[in-house]
Coordinates of C-alpha atoms and ligand atoms in Angstrom, one line a residue:
M1 CA -26.8 0.6 11.4
G2 CA -26.5 4.0 12.9
K3 CA -22.8 4.1 12.2
K4 CA -21.4 7.5 10.9
R5 CA -20.4 7.5 7.4
I6 CA -16.8 8.1 6.2
L7 CA -15.2 7.9 2.8
S8 CA -11.8 7.5 1.5
G9 CA -10.2 6.9 -1.9
M10 CA -7.1 5.9 -3.9
R11 CA -6.2 6.4 -7.5
P12 CA -5.6 3.1 -9.5
T13 CA -2.1 3.9 -10.5
G14 CA -0.4 0.3 -9.9
R15 CA 0.2 -2.2 -7.1
L16 CA 0.2 -1.2 -3.5
H17 CA 3.2 -1.2 -1.4
L18 CA 4.1 -1.2 2.4
G19 CA 3.9 2.7 2.5
H20 CA 0.2 2.3 1.5
Y21 CA -0.3 -0.5 3.9
F22 CA 1.1 1.2 7.0
G23 CA 0.1 4.8 5.9
A24 CA -3.6 4.0 4.9
L25 CA -4.9 0.3 4.5
Q26 CA -4.3 -0.7 8.0
N27 CA -6.2 2.3 9.1
Y28 CA -9.0 1.5 6.6
V29 CA -9.3 -2.1 8.0
R30 CA -9.7 -0.8 11.6
L31 CA -12.2 1.9 10.7
Q32 CA -14.6 -0.6 9.3
D33 CA -15.7 -1.6 12.8
E34 CA -16.4 1.9 13.9
Y35 CA -18.0 3.5 10.8
D36 CA -20.1 3.0 7.7
C37 CA -17.1 3.1 5.4
F38 CA -17.1 4.1 1.6
F39 CA -13.9 3.1 -0.2
M40 CA -13.6 4.5 -3.6
I41 CA -11.3 3.6 -6.5
A42 CA -10.7 7.2 -7.9
D43 CA -10.3 6.3 -11.7
W44 CA -11.5 9.9 -12.7
H45 CA -8.7 11.3 -10.5
A46 CA -6.2 9.0 -12.3
L47 CA -7.4 10.4 -15.6
T48 CA -6.3 13.8 -14.6
S49 CA -2.6 12.9 -15.1
E50 CA -3.0 9.7 -17.2
W51 CA -5.3 11.2 -19.9
Q52 CA -2.7 10.7 -22.7
D53 CA -2.9 7.0 -22.1
T54 CA -5.7 5.5 -20.1
S55 CA -5.1 1.8 -21.3
Q56 CA -3.7 0.8 -17.8
I57 CA -6.6 2.2 -15.8
P58 CA -9.0 -0.8 -16.0
E59 CA -6.4 -3.3 -15.0
N60 CA -5.2 -1.0 -12.1
T61 CA -8.8 -0.7 -10.9
R62 CA -9.2 -4.4 -10.6
E63 CA -5.7 -4.7 -9.0
L64 CA -6.7 -2.2 -6.5
G65 CA -9.7 -4.0 -5.6
I66 CA -7.7 -7.2 -5.2
D67 CA -5.2 -5.4 -3.0
W68 CA -8.0 -4.0 -0.8
L69 CA -9.7 -7.3 -0.4
S70 CA -6.5 -9.2 0.2
V71 CA -5.5 -6.8 3.1
G72 CA -8.9 -7.3 4.8
L73 CA -11.6 -4.9 3.5
D74 CA -14.6 -6.7 4.0
P75 CA -17.5 -6.2 1.5
Q76 CA -20.0 -7.2 4.1
R77 CA -18.8 -4.2 6.3
C78 CA -17.8 -1.5 3.9
T79 CA -18.8 -0.3 0.4
M80 CA -16.1 -0.6 -2.1
F81 CA -16.8 1.2 -5.4
V82 CA -15.4 2.8 -8.6
Q83 CA -15.7 6.5 -8.9
S84 CA -16.6 6.7 -12.6
A85 CA -19.5 4.2 -12.1
V86 CA -21.3 6.8 -10.0
K87 CA -21.9 9.7 -12.5
Q88 CA -23.5 11.9 -9.7
H89 CA -19.9 12.8 -8.6
A90 CA -19.4 14.5 -11.9
E91 CA -22.6 16.4 -11.3
L92 CA -21.8 17.6 -7.9
S93 CA -18.2 18.5 -8.9
L94 CA -19.6 20.8 -11.6
I95 CA -21.9 22.4 -8.9
L96 CA -19.1 22.8 -6.3
G97 CA -16.9 24.4 -9.1
M98 CA -19.4 27.4 -8.9
F99 CA -18.4 27.8 -5.3
T100 CA -14.6 27.6 -5.8
P101 CA -12.7 30.7 -6.7
V102 CA -9.9 29.7 -9.3
P103 CA -7.1 31.2 -7.2
W104 CA -7.7 28.6 -4.4
L105 CA -7.1 25.9 -6.9
E106 CA -4.0 27.7 -8.3
R107 CA -2.5 28.2 -4.7
C108 CA -3.1 24.5 -3.7
P109 CA 0.2 23.2 -2.6
T110 CA -0.1 19.8 -4.3
Y111 CA -1.0 21.5 -7.6
K112 CA 2.0 23.9 -7.5
E113 CA 4.3 21.1 -6.6
Q114 CA 3.1 18.6 -9.3
I115 CA 3.1 21.5 -12.0
E116 CA 6.7 22.4 -11.0
Q117 CA 8.0 18.8 -10.6
I118 CA 6.4 16.8 -13.2
Q119 CA 8.1 17.4 -16.7
N120 CA 7.2 14.4 -18.6
R121 CA 3.4 15.0 -18.6
D122 CA 1.3 17.9 -19.7
L123 CA -0.8 19.0 -16.7
S124 CA -2.1 22.2 -18.0
N125 CA -5.7 21.2 -18.2
I126 CA -8.7 22.1 -16.3
G127 CA -9.3 18.7 -15.0
F128 CA -6.1 18.5 -13.2
L129 CA -6.6 22.1 -11.8
N130 CA -10.1 20.9 -10.8
Y131 CA -8.7 17.8 -8.8
P132 CA -9.6 19.2 -5.4
V133 CA -13.2 20.0 -6.6
L134 CA -13.9 16.5 -7.7
Q135 CA -12.4 15.2 -4.4
A136 CA -14.7 17.5 -2.5
A137 CA -17.7 16.1 -4.5
D138 CA -16.4 12.4 -3.7
I139 CA -16.6 13.2 0.1
T140 CA -19.8 15.3 0.3
I141 CA -21.9 13.4 -1.9
Y142 CA -22.0 10.7 0.7
D143 CA -22.5 13.0 3.6
A144 CA -19.2 11.8 5.0
V145 CA -18.3 13.2 8.4
A146 CA -14.7 12.3 8.1
V147 CA -12.0 11.3 5.7
P148 CA -9.1 9.0 6.4
I149 CA -6.3 10.6 4.7
G150 CA -2.4 11.1 4.6
E151 CA -0.8 14.6 5.5
D152 CA -0.4 15.3 1.8
Q153 CA -4.3 15.4 1.3
V154 CA -4.9 17.9 4.2
P155 CA -4.9 20.9 1.8
H156 CA -7.6 19.1 -0.3
L157 CA -9.9 18.6 2.6
E158 CA -9.4 22.1 3.9
M159 CA -10.6 23.3 0.4
C160 CA -13.6 20.8 0.6
R161 CA -14.5 22.4 3.9
E162 CA -14.4 25.8 2.5
M163 CA -16.7 24.9 -0.4
V164 CA -19.1 23.4 2.0
R165 CA -19.2 26.4 4.2
R166 CA -19.9 28.6 1.1
V167 CA -22.8 26.3 -0.1
N168 CA -24.2 26.1 3.3
F169 CA -23.8 29.9 4.0
I170 CA -26.0 30.7 1.0
Y171 CA -28.4 27.7 0.9
G172 CA -28.6 26.5 4.5
Q173 CA -27.5 23.1 5.8
V174 CA -27.2 21.3 2.4
L175 CA -23.7 19.5 2.8
V176 CA -21.8 18.0 5.7
E177 CA -18.4 19.5 6.6
P178 CA -15.9 16.6 6.9
Q179 CA -13.1 16.2 9.4
P180 CA -9.8 14.5 8.5
I181 CA -8.7 11.3 10.2
L182 CA -4.9 11.4 10.0
S183 CA -3.2 8.0 9.7
P184 CA -1.4 7.2 13.1
A185 CA 1.7 5.5 11.2
P186 CA 4.7 7.7 10.2
R187 CA 5.5 8.0 6.7
L188 CA 7.9 5.1 5.6
L189 CA 11.0 5.4 3.5
G190 CA 11.8 3.2 0.5
I191 CA 14.8 0.9 0.4
D192 CA 17.0 3.7 -0.9
G193 CA 16.1 6.0 1.9
R194 CA 13.9 8.3 -0.2
K195 CA 10.0 8.4 0.1
M196 CA 8.6 5.0 -0.9
S197 CA 7.1 5.6 -4.3
K198 CA 6.5 3.5 -7.5
S199 CA 8.4 6.0 -9.7
Y200 CA 11.6 5.7 -7.5
G201 CA 11.5 2.0 -7.9
N202 CA 12.3 1.6 -4.2
A203 CA 9.0 0.1 -2.9
I204 CA 8.3 -3.2 -1.2
Y205 CA 4.9 -4.4 -2.8
L206 CA 2.2 -6.3 -1.0
S207 CA 2.4 -8.7 -3.8
D208 CA 6.2 -9.2 -3.5
P209 CA 7.0 -13.0 -3.0
P210 CA 9.1 -13.7 0.2
D211 CA 12.4 -13.9 -1.6
E212 CA 11.8 -10.5 -3.3
V213 CA 11.1 -9.0 0.2
S214 CA 14.1 -10.5 1.6
R215 CA 16.3 -9.2 -1.3
K216 CA 14.8 -5.7 -0.9
A217 CA 15.2 -5.6 2.8
K218 CA 18.8 -6.5 2.6
L219 CA 19.4 -3.5 0.4
M220 CA 17.7 -1.2 2.7
V221 CA 19.8 1.7 3.9
T222 CA 20.5 1.9 7.6
D223 CA 22.2 4.3 10.0
P224 CA 24.9 5.7 7.5
A225 CA 27.4 6.0 10.3
R226 CA 27.3 2.3 11.0
V227 CA 29.8 1.3 8.3
R228 CA 31.4 -1.7 9.9
R229 CA 29.8 -4.5 12.0
Q230 CA 31.5 -3.2 15.2
D231 CA 30.5 0.5 14.9
P232 CA 27.6 1.2 17.1
G233 CA 24.3 2.6 15.4
N234 CA 21.7 4.9 16.0
P235 CA 18.1 3.5 15.5
D236 CA 16.5 7.0 15.4
V237 CA 18.1 7.8 12.0
C238 CA 17.7 4.3 10.6
S239 CA 14.8 3.6 8.1
V240 CA 14.9 -0.1 9.0
Y241 CA 14.0 0.8 12.5
A242 CA 11.0 2.8 11.4
Y243 CA 9.7 -0.6 10.1
Q244 CA 10.7 -2.5 13.2
K245 CA 8.5 -0.1 15.1
L246 CA 5.6 -1.2 13.2
V247 CA 6.3 -5.1 13.0
S248 CA 8.7 -6.0 15.8
T249 CA 7.2 -4.1 18.8
D250 CA 8.1 -6.9 21.2
K251 CA 11.7 -6.8 20.2
L252 CA 12.5 -3.1 20.2
D253 CA 14.6 -3.3 23.4
W254 CA 16.8 -6.1 21.9
I255 CA 17.2 -3.8 18.6
E256 CA 17.8 -0.6 20.5
T257 CA 20.4 -1.9 22.9
G258 CA 22.0 -4.3 20.3
C259 CA 22.2 -1.4 17.7
R260 CA 23.6 1.1 20.1
T261 CA 26.3 -1.3 21.6
A262 CA 26.9 -3.0 18.4
S263 CA 26.1 -6.4 20.0
I264 CA 23.8 -7.2 16.9
G265 CA 24.7 -6.4 13.3
C266 CA 22.4 -4.8 10.8
M267 CA 22.0 -8.3 9.0
D268 CA 20.7 -9.7 12.4
C269 CA 18.3 -6.8 12.7
K270 CA 17.1 -7.2 9.1
G271 CA 16.7 -10.8 9.4
L272 CA 14.1 -10.2 12.1
L273 CA 12.4 -7.7 9.8
I274 CA 12.3 -10.1 6.9
E275 CA 10.7 -12.8 9.0
R276 CA 8.1 -10.3 10.3
L277 CA 7.2 -8.7 7.0
N278 CA 6.8 -12.1 5.5
A279 CA 4.6 -13.2 8.3
L280 CA 2.5 -10.1 7.7
L281 CA 2.4 -10.5 4.1
D282 CA 1.7 -14.3 4.0
P283 CA -2.0 -14.2 4.7
I284 CA -2.3 -11.2 2.3
R285 CA -0.5 -13.2 -0.5
G286 CA -2.8 -16.1 0.1
R287 CA -6.2 -14.1 -0.3
R288 CA -4.5 -12.4 -3.4
R289 CA -3.8 -15.9 -4.9
E290 CA -7.5 -16.8 -4.5
L291 CA -8.7 -13.5 -5.9
E292 CA -6.5 -13.7 -8.9
A293 CA -7.8 -17.3 -9.6
N294 CA -11.4 -16.1 -9.3
P295 CA -11.5 -12.6 -11.0
R296 CA -15.4 -12.7 -10.8
I297 CA -15.1 -12.1 -7.0
V298 CA -13.6 -8.6 -7.4
D299 CA -16.0 -7.8 -10.2
R300 CA -19.0 -8.8 -8.1
V301 CA -17.8 -6.9 -5.1
L302 CA -17.3 -3.7 -7.1
A303 CA -20.6 -4.1 -8.9
E304 CA -22.5 -4.3 -5.7
G305 CA -20.5 -1.5 -4.1
N306 CA -21.3 0.7 -7.2
H307 CA -24.9 0.1 -6.7
R308 CA -24.9 0.9 -3.0
A309 CA -22.9 4.0 -3.8
R310 CA -25.2 5.2 -6.6
E311 CA -28.2 5.0 -4.3
A312 CA -26.5 7.1 -1.5
A313 CA -25.2 9.6 -4.0
E314 CA -28.5 10.1 -5.8
A315 CA -30.1 10.7 -2.5
T316 CA -27.7 13.5 -1.7
M317 CA -28.1 15.0 -5.1
K318 CA -32.0 15.0 -4.9
R319 CA -31.4 17.2 -1.8
V320 CA -28.6 19.4 -3.4
R321 CA -30.8 20.1 -6.6
K322 CA -33.8 20.9 -4.6
A323 CA -31.8 23.3 -2.3
L324 CA -30.1 25.0 -5.4
H325 CA -33.5 25.5 -7.2
L326 CA -32.1 23.2 -10.1
F327 CA -34.5 21.4 -12.5
E328 CA -36.0 18.1 -11.3
E329 CA -38.7 16.2 -13.3
Ligands
SF4_401 FE1 19.4 0.1 11.7 FE2 19.0 -2.2 12.9 FE3 21.3 -1.6 11.8 FE4 20.6 -0.4 13.9 S1 21.0 -2.6 13.7 S2 21.4 0.5 12.2 S3 18.4 -0.3 13.8 S4 19.4 -1.9 10.7

C-alpha cells in the first residue's frame, strides 16, 4: 500500500444533512484515493453529552454507517469502524490524560461554549471535559499523519499536537504529530439562514425524499433586500447562492447576472437548485434503499473495520506501553 494514514470521526447523533455532505463527506470520499483512511463512528464521544439516555446511540451508529456507505465511502478502500469496539482508545486516552494539564481542557473554546450554551443537559462530568483527550487518542493510536476536520475542531487538534509533543519530548519519538486537513467547502446555512443544525430544525437531510428537498428549498431565505420579483438582488448575501456555488457551477453567470438585473426570480433560481440537489441525492438515496433493505451489509462492514482497527491500534499500544515502561506480559 504505502499510503499515508489519516483518521476522521463523527459522533452518531442522527441522520446526516447537506452541511455534513459539503463540509466533510465529499472530502472523505475524495481522500480515499490519496490516503489510507480510517473513518470512525465516535460513540464514546456521543456518550459525553448523551449519557443520561443512550438508547438512540446503537440506531444512530448504524444510521451513520448507512449514510457513509451511501455517499460513497468504500470499505474496499477505507476502514470504517466503531470507536467503542476498539478498547485501546480508552487505554491511550487514560495515558494521554497524564500529559494534559486540566487548564488546557478548561480553556478549550468548544468546551467553554457548550458549558455556557447548553442548558438542558448536565455537562459537568469528567468525560465531557476529557473530550479532547479521547479525541487525541483516536488520532494518535493510528499514527495518523493528518485529520480531515472542520474549523470548529481545530482547537482539539491543536491540543492533540501539544500532547504528542509532550510525550515525545520525554520518551522519544513515540507518537505521530498530526496535521489538519481543512474542508475546502464553506459552511452552509440552514433554510432559515442560521447554521445548519439538527437542533434548529433547518437542515436538508441526505435521506430527504425529492418533494421534501423541494419544499425546504422553497422556504430558504434569500437576499432579504429582494422583496419583490422586480427588485435586483445580491448573490453574495444570499444563502441559496452558497449552494449554487457547489452544485450549479456551470450556471453561475446566469444566476449572478439574472439576480443582479432581476431578469430571473428567486423561484427560477431555486428551481435550478432543487433540480441539482435532487440529481446529487438520487444515487445516494438509491444506495441507502439497498442498505436499508439489507442491514447485514453495514453490520459486516463495521465488523471488518473494527477488526482492522483493533490490529492497528494494538500495534501502536505495544509501542506506547514499551516506551512508557508499562507492564506487558
Ligand atoms: Fe438568491 Fe438566487 Fe434569489 Fe439571487 S435569485 S437572491 S441568488 S435565490
